[in-house]
């Protein structure tokens, strides 16, 4: 990892240019956007969730629990079919889209400005920065993938196969307790590796690498402008 890369990665992440793009709709925004049928459907979904919770809490032994499940499934299916003009008030929706487009342009301009200030001001330098970013993320993924594959193959897959075989052929001399022990060790090691993977993701600030790569990918759409 080059020093220049570290500077750029830090600057892009600390600027937090995507904060506006990630902003969620408020209840006020949703009230303006959604049409009445959608609100009615959302009301029935909420009532269904409450019904399921009450049935599970009080342990009612009833087939009625399938009704709220059906309502939720039906609502999820129906919401996937209509086009936006059936869900939104299009005047408000178009206004929201224009705002997002302006915020996106602002995000791209911020990324360009940071890269220019740090001397990454040509397509070749941007591409080199992107290659280094991808290389760091690929090396990290490959390192953990190789360890995971070895654990799965040697300490989980092999003993699991032996355990199944010993169950089928009861007259073999395979020691099930020993196989179970090896399998348990393999599972424990696998869990430890997953925890280490998550910890290293944050200790090595790989989330900043991902953030930078996303920014560079977005910028690539504007490379010809």
Coordinates of N, CA and C in Angstrom, one line a residue:
X1 N 0.8 -1.2 0.0 CA 0.0 0.0 0.0 C 0.9 1.2 0.0
X2 N 0.7 2.1 -1.0 CA 1.6 3.3 -1.1 C 1.1 4.4 -0.2
X3 N 1.9 5.3 0.1 CA 1.6 6.4 1.0 C 0.5 7.3 0.3
X4 N 0.7 7.5 -0.9 CA -0.3 8.3 -1.7 C -1.7 7.7 -1.6
X5 N -1.7 6.4 -1.7 CA -3.0 5.7 -1.6 C -3.7 5.9 -0.3
X6 N -2.9 5.8 0.8 CA -3.4 6.1 2.1 C -4.0 7.5 2.3
X7 N -3.3 8.5 1.7 CA -3.8 9.8 1.8 C -5.1 10.0 1.1
X8 N -5.2 9.4 -0.1 CA -6.4 9.6 -0.9 C -7.5 8.8 -0.2
X9 N -7.3 7.6 0.2 CA -8.3 6.8 0.9 C -8.9 7.6 2.1
X10 N -8.0 8.1 2.9 CA -8.4 8.9 4.1 C -9.3 10.1 3.7
X11 N -8.8 10.8 2.7 CA -9.5 12.1 2.3 C -10.9 11.8 1.8
X12 N -11.0 10.8 0.9 CA -12.3 10.4 0.4 C -13.3 10.0 1.4
X13 N -12.8 9.2 2.4 CA -13.7 8.6 3.4 C -14.1 9.7 4.4
X14 N -13.1 10.6 4.8 CA -13.5 11.6 5.8 C -14.4 12.7 5.2
X15 N -14.3 12.9 3.9 CA -15.2 13.9 3.3 C -16.7 13.5 3.4
X16 N -16.9 12.2 3.4 CA -18.3 11.6 3.5 C -19.3 12.2 2.5
X17 N -18.9 12.2 1.3 CA -19.7 12.8 0.2 C -21.0 12.1 0.0
X18 N -21.1 10.9 0.4 CA -22.3 10.1 0.1 C -23.4 10.3 1.2
X19 N -23.1 11.1 2.2 CA -24.1 11.3 3.3 C -25.5 11.7 2.8
X20 N -25.5 12.6 1.8 CA -26.8 13.0 1.3 C -27.5 11.9 0.5
X21 N -26.7 11.2 -0.3 CA -27.2 10.1 -1.1 C -27.8 9.0 -0.3
X22 N -27.2 8.8 0.9 CA -27.7 7.7 1.8 C -28.8 8.1 2.6
X23 N -29.2 9.3 2.6 CA -30.3 9.8 3.5 C -31.6 9.1 3.2
X24 N -32.3 8.7 4.2 CA -33.5 8.0 4.1 C -34.7 8.9 4.0
X25 N -35.8 8.5 3.4 CA -37.0 9.3 3.4 C -37.6 9.4 4.8
X26 N -38.0 10.6 5.1 CA -38.7 10.9 6.3 C -40.2 10.5 6.2
X27 N -40.9 10.5 7.3 CA -42.3 10.2 7.2 C -43.0 11.3 6.4
X28 N -42.6 12.5 6.6 CA -43.2 13.6 5.8 C -43.0 13.4 4.3
X29 N -41.8 12.9 3.9 CA -41.5 12.7 2.5 C -42.4 11.5 2.0
X30 N -42.5 10.5 2.8 CA -43.4 9.4 2.4 C -44.8 9.8 2.2
X31 N -45.3 10.6 3.1 CA -46.7 11.1 3.1 C -47.0 11.8 1.7
X32 N -46.0 12.6 1.3 CA -46.2 13.3 0.0 C -46.1 12.4 -1.2
X33 N -45.2 11.3 -1.1 CA -44.9 10.5 -2.2 C -46.0 9.4 -2.5
X34 N -46.3 8.7 -1.5 CA -47.2 7.5 -1.7 C -48.6 7.8 -1.9
X35 N -49.3 7.1 -2.8 CA -50.7 7.2 -3.0 C -51.5 6.4 -1.9
X36 N -52.8 6.7 -1.8 CA -53.6 6.2 -0.7 C -53.6 4.7 -0.7
X37 N -53.8 4.0 -1.8 CA -53.8 2.5 -1.8 C -52.5 1.9 -1.1
X38 N -51.4 2.5 -1.3 CA -50.2 2.0 -0.7 C -50.2 2.1 0.8
X39 N -50.8 3.2 1.3 CA -50.9 3.4 2.7 C -51.9 2.4 3.3
X40 N -52.9 2.1 2.6 CA -53.9 1.1 3.0 C -53.2 -0.3 3.1
X41 N -52.4 -0.6 2.1 CA -51.7 -1.8 2.1 C -50.7 -1.9 3.3
X42 N -50.0 -0.8 3.5 CA -49.0 -0.8 4.6 C -49.7 -0.9 6.0
X43 N -50.9 -0.4 6.1 CA -51.7 -0.5 7.3 C -52.0 -2.0 7.6
X44 N -52.5 -2.7 6.6 CA -52.8 -4.1 6.7 C -51.5 -4.9 7.1
X45 N -50.4 -4.6 6.5 CA -49.2 -5.3 6.8 C -48.8 -5.1 8.2
X46 N -48.9 -3.8 8.7 CA -48.6 -3.6 10.1 C -49.5 -4.3 11.1
X47 N -50.8 -4.3 10.7 CA -51.8 -5.1 11.5 C -51.4 -6.6 11.5
X48 N -51.0 -7.1 10.4 CA -50.6 -8.5 10.3 C -49.4 -8.8 11.2
X49 N -48.4 -7.9 11.2 CA -47.2 -8.2 12.0 C -47.6 -8.2 13.5
X50 N -48.5 -7.2 13.9 CA -48.9 -7.2 15.3 C -49.7 -8.5 15.6
X51 N -50.5 -8.9 14.7 CA -51.3 -10.2 14.9 C -50.4 -11.4 15.1
X52 N -49.3 -11.5 14.3 CA -48.4 -12.6 14.4 C -47.7 -12.5 15.7
X53 N -47.3 -11.3 16.2 CA -46.6 -11.2 17.4 C -47.5 -11.6 18.6
X54 N -48.7 -11.2 18.6 CA -49.6 -11.5 19.7 C -49.9 -13.0 19.7
X55 N -50.1 -13.6 18.5 CA -50.3 -15.1 18.5 C -49.1 -15.9 19.0
X56 N -47.9 -15.4 18.7 CA -46.7 -16.1 19.1 C -46.4 -15.9 20.6
X57 N -46.7 -14.7 21.1 CA -46.5 -14.4 22.5 C -47.4 -15.2 23.4
X58 N -48.7 -15.1 23.1 CA -49.7 -15.8 23.9 C -49.9 -17.3 23.5
X59 N -49.2 -17.7 22.5 CA -49.1 -19.1 22.0 C -50.5 -19.7 21.7
X60 N -51.2 -18.9 20.9 CA -52.6 -19.4 20.5 C -52.4 -20.5 19.5
X61 N -53.0 -21.6 19.8 CA -52.9 -22.7 18.8 C -54.0 -22.6 17.8
X62 N -53.7 -21.8 16.8 CA -54.8 -21.5 15.8 C -54.2 -21.4 14.4
X63 N -55.1 -21.8 13.5 CA -54.7 -21.7 12.1 C -54.8 -20.3 11.6
X64 N -55.3 -19.4 12.4 CA -55.5 -18.0 12.0 C -54.1 -17.3 11.7
X65 N -53.1 -17.8 12.2 CA -51.7 -17.2 12.0 C -51.4 -17.2 10.6
X66 N -51.9 -18.1 9.8 CA -51.6 -18.1 8.4 C -52.2 -17.0 7.6
X67 N -53.3 -16.4 8.2 CA -53.9 -15.2 7.5 C -53.0 -14.0 7.4
X68 N -52.4 -13.6 8.5 CA -51.5 -12.4 8.4 C -50.2 -12.8 7.6
X69 N -49.7 -14.0 7.6 CA -48.6 -14.4 6.8 C -49.0 -14.2 5.3
X70 N -50.2 -14.7 5.0 CA -50.7 -14.5 3.6 C -50.8 -13.1 3.2
X71 N -51.3 -12.2 4.1 CA -51.5 -10.8 3.8 C -50.1 -10.2 3.5
X72 N -49.1 -10.5 4.3 CA -47.8 -9.9 4.1 C -47.2 -10.4 2.8
X73 N -47.3 -11.7 2.5 CA -46.8 -12.3 1.3 C -47.5 -11.6 0.1
X74 N -48.8 -11.5 0.2 CA -49.5 -10.9 -0.9 C -49.1 -9.4 -1.2
X75 N -48.9 -8.7 -0.1 CA -48.5 -7.3 -0.2 C -47.1 -7.2 -0.8
X76 N -46.2 -8.0 -0.4 CA -44.9 -8.0 -1.0 C -44.9 -8.3 -2.5
X77 N -45.7 -9.2 -2.8 CA -45.8 -9.6 -4.3 C -46.5 -8.5 -5.1
X78 N -47.5 -7.9 -4.6 CA -48.3 -6.8 -5.3 C -47.4 -5.6 -5.5
X79 N -46.6 -5.3 -4.5 CA -45.7 -4.1 -4.6 C -44.6 -4.2 -5.6
X80 N -44.3 -5.4 -6.0 CA -43.3 -5.6 -7.0 C -43.8 -5.4 -8.4
X81 N -45.1 -5.4 -8.6 CA -45.7 -5.4 -10.0 C -45.9 -4.0 -10.6
X82 N -46.5 -3.1 -9.8 CA -46.9 -1.8 -10.5 C -45.7 -1.0 -10.8
X83 N -45.9 -0.1 -11.8 CA -44.9 0.9 -12.2 C -45.0 2.0 -11.2
X84 N -44.0 2.9 -11.2 CA -44.0 4.0 -10.2 C -45.2 4.9 -10.2
X85 N -45.8 5.1 -11.4 CA -47.0 6.0 -11.4 C -48.2 5.4 -10.7
X86 N -48.2 4.1 -10.4 CA -49.2 3.5 -9.6 C -49.0 3.6 -8.1
X87 N -47.7 3.8 -7.7 CA -47.3 3.8 -6.3 C -47.1 5.3 -5.8
X88 N -46.5 6.1 -6.7 CA -46.1 7.5 -6.2 C -47.0 8.5 -6.9
X89 N -47.1 9.7 -6.2 CA -47.5 10.9 -6.9 C -46.4 11.4 -7.8
X90 N -46.5 11.3 -9.1 CA -45.3 11.5 -9.9 C -44.7 12.9 -9.9
X91 N -45.5 13.9 -9.6 CA -44.9 15.2 -9.4 C -43.9 15.2 -8.3
X92 N -44.3 14.6 -7.2 CA -43.4 14.6 -6.0 C -42.2 13.6 -6.3
X93 N -42.5 12.5 -7.0 CA -41.4 11.6 -7.3 C -40.4 12.2 -8.3
X94 N -40.8 12.9 -9.3 CA -39.9 13.6 -10.2 C -39.1 14.7 -9.5
X95 N -39.7 15.3 -8.5 CA -38.9 16.3 -7.7 C -37.9 15.6 -6.9
X96 N -38.2 14.5 -6.3 CA -37.2 13.7 -5.5 C -36.1 13.3 -6.4
X97 N -36.4 12.8 -7.6 CA -35.3 12.3 -8.5 C -34.4 13.5 -8.9
X98 N -34.9 14.7 -9.2 CA -34.1 15.8 -9.5 C -33.2 16.2 -8.3
X99 N -33.7 16.1 -7.1 CA -32.8 16.4 -6.0 C -31.7 15.4 -5.8
X100 N -32.0 14.1 -6.1 CA -31.0 13.0 -6.0 C -30.0 13.2 -7.1
X101 N -30.4 13.6 -8.3 CA -29.5 13.8 -9.4 C -28.5 15.0 -9.0
X102 N -29.0 16.0 -8.4 CA -28.1 17.2 -8.0 C -27.2 16.7 -6.9
X103 N -27.7 15.9 -6.0 CA -26.8 15.4 -4.9 C -25.7 14.5 -5.5
X104 N -26.1 13.7 -6.5 CA -25.1 12.9 -7.1 C -24.0 13.7 -7.8
X105 N -24.4 14.7 -8.5 CA -23.5 15.6 -9.2 C -22.5 16.2 -8.2
X106 N -23.1 16.6 -7.1 CA -22.3 17.2 -6.0 C -21.3 16.2 -5.5
X107 N -21.7 15.0 -5.3 CA -20.8 13.9 -4.8 C -19.7 13.7 -5.8
X108 N -20.0 13.6 -7.1 CA -18.9 13.4 -8.1 C -17.9 14.5 -8.1
X109 N -18.4 15.8 -8.0 CA -17.6 16.9 -8.0 C -16.7 17.0 -6.8
X110 N -17.2 16.5 -5.6 CA -16.4 16.5 -4.4 C -15.3 15.5 -4.6
X111 N -15.6 14.3 -5.1 CA -14.5 13.3 -5.4 C -13.5 13.8 -6.3
X112 N -13.9 14.4 -7.4 CA -12.9 15.0 -8.4 C -12.0 16.1 -7.7
X113 N -12.6 16.9 -6.9 CA -11.9 18.0 -6.2 C -10.8 17.4 -5.3
X114 N -11.2 16.4 -4.5 CA -10.3 15.8 -3.6 C -9.1 15.1 -4.3
X115 N -9.4 14.4 -5.4 CA -8.4 13.7 -6.2 C -7.4 14.8 -6.8
X116 N -8.0 15.9 -7.3 CA -7.2 16.9 -7.9 C -6.3 17.6 -6.9
X117 N -6.8 17.9 -5.7 CA -6.0 18.5 -4.6 C -4.8 17.6 -4.2
X118 N -5.0 16.3 -4.3 CA -4.0 15.3 -3.9 C -3.1 14.9 -5.1
X119 N -3.3 15.5 -6.3 CA -2.4 15.2 -7.4 C -2.8 14.1 -8.3
X120 N -4.0 13.5 -8.0 CA -4.5 12.4 -8.8 C -5.4 13.1 -9.8
X121 N -4.8 13.7 -10.9 CA -5.6 14.5 -11.8 C -5.6 14.1 -13.2
X122 N -5.1 12.9 -13.5 CA -5.2 12.4 -14.9 C -5.8 11.0 -14.9
X123 N -6.4 10.6 -16.0 CA -7.0 9.3 -16.1 C -6.1 8.1 -15.7
X124 N -4.8 8.2 -16.1 CA -3.8 7.2 -15.8 C -3.6 7.1 -14.3
X125 N -3.5 8.2 -13.6 CA -3.3 8.2 -12.1 C -4.6 7.6 -11.4
X126 N -5.7 8.0 -11.9 CA -7.0 7.5 -11.3 C -7.1 6.0 -11.5
X127 N -6.7 5.5 -12.7 CA -6.8 4.1 -13.0 C -5.8 3.3 -12.1
X128 N -4.6 3.9 -11.9 CA -3.6 3.3 -11.1 C -4.1 3.2 -9.6
X129 N -4.7 4.3 -9.2 CA -5.3 4.3 -7.8 C -6.4 3.2 -7.7
X130 N -7.2 3.0 -8.7 CA -8.2 2.0 -8.7 C -7.6 0.6 -8.7
X131 N -6.6 0.4 -9.4 CA -5.9 -0.9 -9.5 C -5.4 -1.3 -8.1
X132 N -4.7 -0.3 -7.5 CA -4.2 -0.6 -6.1 C -5.3 -0.9 -5.1
X133 N -6.4 -0.2 -5.2 CA -7.5 -0.4 -4.4 C -8.1 -1.8 -4.6
X134 N -8.3 -2.2 -5.8 CA -8.8 -3.5 -6.1 C -7.9 -4.6 -5.7
X135 N -6.5 -4.4 -5.8 CA -5.5 -5.4 -5.4 C -5.6 -5.6 -3.9
X136 N -5.7 -4.6 -3.2 CA -5.8 -4.7 -1.7 C -7.0 -5.5 -1.3
X137 N -8.2 -5.2 -1.9 CA -9.4 -5.9 -1.5 C -9.3 -7.4 -2.0
X138 N -8.8 -7.6 -3.2 CA -8.7 -9.0 -3.7 C -7.7 -9.8 -2.8
X139 N -6.6 -9.3 -2.4 CA -5.6 -10.0 -1.6 C -6.3 -10.4 -0.2
X140 N -7.0 -9.5 0.3 CA -7.7 -9.7 1.6 C -8.7 -10.9 1.4
X141 N -9.5 -10.8 0.4 CA -10.5 -11.9 0.2 C -9.9 -13.2 -0.1
X142 N -8.8 -13.2 -0.9 CA -8.2 -14.5 -1.2 C -7.5 -15.1 0.0
X143 N -6.9 -14.3 0.8 CA -6.2 -14.8 2.0 C -7.2 -15.6 2.9
X144 N -8.4 -15.0 3.2 CA -9.3 -15.6 4.0 C -10.0 -16.8 3.3
X145 N -10.2 -16.6 2.0 CA -10.9 -17.7 1.2 C -10.0 -19.0 1.3
X146 N -8.7 -18.8 1.1 CA -7.8 -20.0 1.1 C -7.8 -20.7 2.5
X147 N -7.8 -19.9 3.6 CA -7.9 -20.5 4.9 C -9.2 -21.2 5.1
X148 N -10.3 -20.5 4.7 CA -11.6 -21.1 4.9 C -11.8 -22.4 4.1
X149 N -11.3 -22.5 2.9 CA -11.3 -23.7 2.1 C -10.6 -24.8 2.7
X150 N -9.4 -24.5 3.2 CA -8.6 -25.6 3.9 C -9.3 -26.2 5.1
X151 N -9.9 -25.3 5.9 CA -10.6 -25.7 7.1 C -11.8 -26.6 6.7
X152 N -12.6 -26.1 5.7 CA -13.8 -26.8 5.3 C -13.4 -28.2 4.7
X153 N -12.3 -28.2 3.9 CA -12.0 -29.5 3.3 C -11.4 -30.5 4.3
X154 N -10.5 -30.0 5.1 CA -9.7 -31.0 6.0 C -10.4 -31.3 7.3
X155 N -11.0 -30.2 7.9 CA -11.5 -30.4 9.3 C -13.0 -30.5 9.3
X156 N -13.7 -30.2 8.2 CA -15.2 -30.3 8.2 C -15.7 -31.3 7.2
X157 N -15.2 -31.2 6.0 CA -15.7 -32.0 4.9 C -15.3 -33.5 5.1
X158 N -14.0 -33.7 5.3 CA -13.5 -35.1 5.5 C -14.1 -35.8 6.7
X159 N -14.0 -35.2 7.9 CA -14.7 -35.9 9.0 C -16.2 -36.1 8.9
X160 N -16.8 -35.1 8.3 CA -18.3 -35.2 8.1 C -18.6 -36.4 7.2
X161 N -17.8 -36.6 6.1 CA -18.0 -37.7 5.2 C -17.7 -39.0 6.0
X162 N -16.7 -39.0 6.8 CA -16.4 -40.2 7.6 C -17.5 -40.6 8.6
X163 N -18.1 -39.5 9.2 CA -19.1 -39.7 10.1 C -20.4 -40.3 9.4
X164 N -20.7 -39.8 8.2 CA -21.8 -40.4 7.5 C -21.5 -41.8 7.1
X165 N -20.3 -42.1 6.7 CA -19.9 -43.4 6.3 C -20.0 -44.4 7.4
X166 N -19.6 -44.0 8.6 CA -19.6 -44.8 9.8 C -21.1 -45.1 10.3
X167 N -21.9 -44.1 10.0 CA -23.3 -44.3 10.3 C -24.0 -45.3 9.4
X168 N -23.6 -45.3 8.1 CA -24.2 -46.2 7.1 C -23.6 -47.6 7.3
X169 N -22.3 -47.7 7.5 CA -21.7 -49.0 7.7 C -21.3 -49.2 9.2
X170 N -22.3 -49.7 10.0 CA -22.1 -49.7 11.4 C -21.0 -50.7 11.8
X171 N -20.6 -51.6 11.0 CA -19.6 -52.6 11.4 C -18.2 -52.1 11.2
X172 N -18.0 -50.9 10.7 CA -16.6 -50.4 10.6 C -16.1 -50.0 11.9
X173 N -14.7 -49.8 12.0 CA -14.1 -49.5 13.2 C -13.9 -48.0 13.4
X174 N -14.6 -47.2 12.6 CA -14.5 -45.8 12.7 C -14.9 -45.3 14.1
X175 N -14.2 -44.5 14.7 CA -14.5 -44.0 16.0 C -15.3 -42.7 15.8
X176 N -16.6 -42.8 16.1 CA -17.5 -41.6 15.9 C -17.1 -40.5 16.9
X177 N -16.7 -40.8 18.0 CA -16.4 -39.7 19.0 C -15.2 -38.9 18.5
X178 N -14.2 -39.6 18.0 CA -13.0 -38.9 17.4 C -13.4 -38.1 16.2
X179 N -14.2 -38.6 15.4 CA -14.6 -37.8 14.2 C -15.4 -36.6 14.6
X180 N -16.3 -36.8 15.6 CA -17.1 -35.6 16.1 C -16.2 -34.6 16.7
X181 N -15.1 -35.0 17.4 CA -14.2 -34.1 18.0 C -13.5 -33.2 16.9
X182 N -13.0 -33.9 15.9 CA -12.3 -33.2 14.8 C -13.3 -32.3 14.1
X183 N -14.5 -32.7 13.9 CA -15.5 -31.9 13.3 C -15.8 -30.6 14.1
X184 N -15.9 -30.8 15.4 CA -16.1 -29.7 16.3 C -15.0 -28.7 16.3
X185 N -13.7 -29.2 16.2 CA -12.6 -28.3 16.1 C -12.6 -27.5 14.8
X186 N -13.0 -28.2 13.7 CA -13.1 -27.5 12.4 C -14.1 -26.4 12.5
X187 N -15.3 -26.7 13.1 CA -16.3 -25.7 13.2 C -15.9 -24.5 14.0
X188 N -15.2 -24.8 15.1 CA -14.7 -23.7 16.0 C -13.7 -22.9 15.3
X189 N -12.8 -23.5 14.6 CA -11.8 -22.8 13.8 C -12.4 -21.9 12.7
X190 N -13.4 -22.5 12.1 CA -14.2 -21.7 11.0 C -14.8 -20.5 11.6
X191 N -15.4 -20.6 12.8 CA -16.1 -19.5 13.4 C -15.0 -18.4 13.8
X192 N -13.9 -18.9 14.3 CA -12.8 -18.0 14.7 C -12.3 -17.2 13.5
X193 N -12.1 -17.9 12.4 CA -11.6 -17.2 11.2 C -12.7 -16.2 10.7
X194 N -14.0 -16.5 10.8 CA -15.0 -15.5 10.4 C -14.9 -14.3 11.3
X195 N -14.7 -14.5 12.6 CA -14.6 -13.4 13.5 C -13.4 -12.6 13.2
X196 N -12.2 -13.3 12.9 CA -11.0 -12.6 12.6 C -11.1 -11.8 11.3
X197 N -11.9 -12.3 10.4 CA -12.1 -11.6 9.1 C -12.8 -10.3 9.3
X198 N -13.9 -10.4 10.1 CA -14.6 -9.1 10.4 C -13.8 -8.1 11.2
X199 N -13.0 -8.6 12.2 CA -12.1 -7.7 13.0 C -11.1 -7.1 12.1
X200 N -10.5 -7.8 11.2 CA -9.4 -7.3 10.3 C -10.0 -6.3 9.4
X201 N -11.3 -6.5 8.9 CA -12.0 -5.6 8.0 C -12.0 -4.2 8.6
X202 N -12.1 -4.1 9.9 CA -12.2 -2.8 10.6 C -10.8 -2.3 11.1
X203 N -10.0 -3.3 11.6 CA -8.7 -2.8 12.1 C -7.8 -2.4 10.9
X204 N -7.9 -3.0 9.7 CA -7.1 -2.6 8.6 C -7.9 -1.5 7.7
X205 N -9.0 -1.1 8.2 CA -9.8 -0.1 7.6 C -10.2 -0.4 6.1
X206 N -10.5 -1.7 5.9 CA -10.9 -2.1 4.5 C -12.2 -1.5 4.1
X207 N -13.0 -1.1 5.1 CA -14.2 -0.4 4.7 C -13.9 0.9 4.0
X208 N -12.8 1.5 4.3 CA -12.3 2.7 3.5 C -11.9 2.3 2.1
X209 N -11.3 1.2 1.9 CA -10.9 0.7 0.6 C -12.2 0.5 -0.2
X210 N -13.2 -0.1 0.4 CA -14.5 -0.3 -0.4 C -15.1 1.0 -0.7
X211 N -15.1 1.9 0.2 CA -15.7 3.3 0.0 C -15.0 4.0 -1.2
X212 N -13.6 3.9 -1.2 CA -12.9 4.5 -2.2 C -13.2 3.8 -3.6
X213 N -13.2 2.5 -3.6 CA -13.5 1.8 -4.9 C -14.9 2.2 -5.4
X214 N -15.9 2.3 -4.5 CA -17.2 2.7 -5.0 C -17.1 4.1 -5.6
X215 N -16.4 5.0 -5.0 CA -16.3 6.4 -5.5 C -15.6 6.4 -6.9
X216 N -14.5 5.6 -7.0 CA -13.8 5.5 -8.3 C -14.6 4.9 -9.4
X217 N -15.4 3.9 -9.0 CA -16.3 3.3 -10.0 C -17.4 4.3 -10.5
X218 N -17.9 5.0 -9.6 CA -18.9 6.1 -10.0 C -18.2 7.1 -10.9
X219 N -17.0 7.5 -10.5 CA -16.3 8.5 -11.3 C -16.0 8.0 -12.7
X220 N -15.8 6.7 -12.9 CA -15.5 6.1 -14.2 C -16.6 6.4 -15.2
X221 N -17.8 6.6 -14.8 CA -18.9 6.9 -15.7 C -18.7 8.3 -16.3
X222 N -17.9 9.1 -15.6 CA -17.7 10.5 -16.1 C -16.3 10.7 -16.7
X223 N -15.6 9.6 -16.9 CA -14.2 9.7 -17.3 C -14.0 10.4 -18.7
X224 N -15.1 10.3 -19.5 CA -15.0 10.8 -20.9 C -15.5 12.3 -21.0
X225 N -16.0 12.8 -19.8 CA -16.5 14.2 -19.9 C -15.4 15.2 -19.6

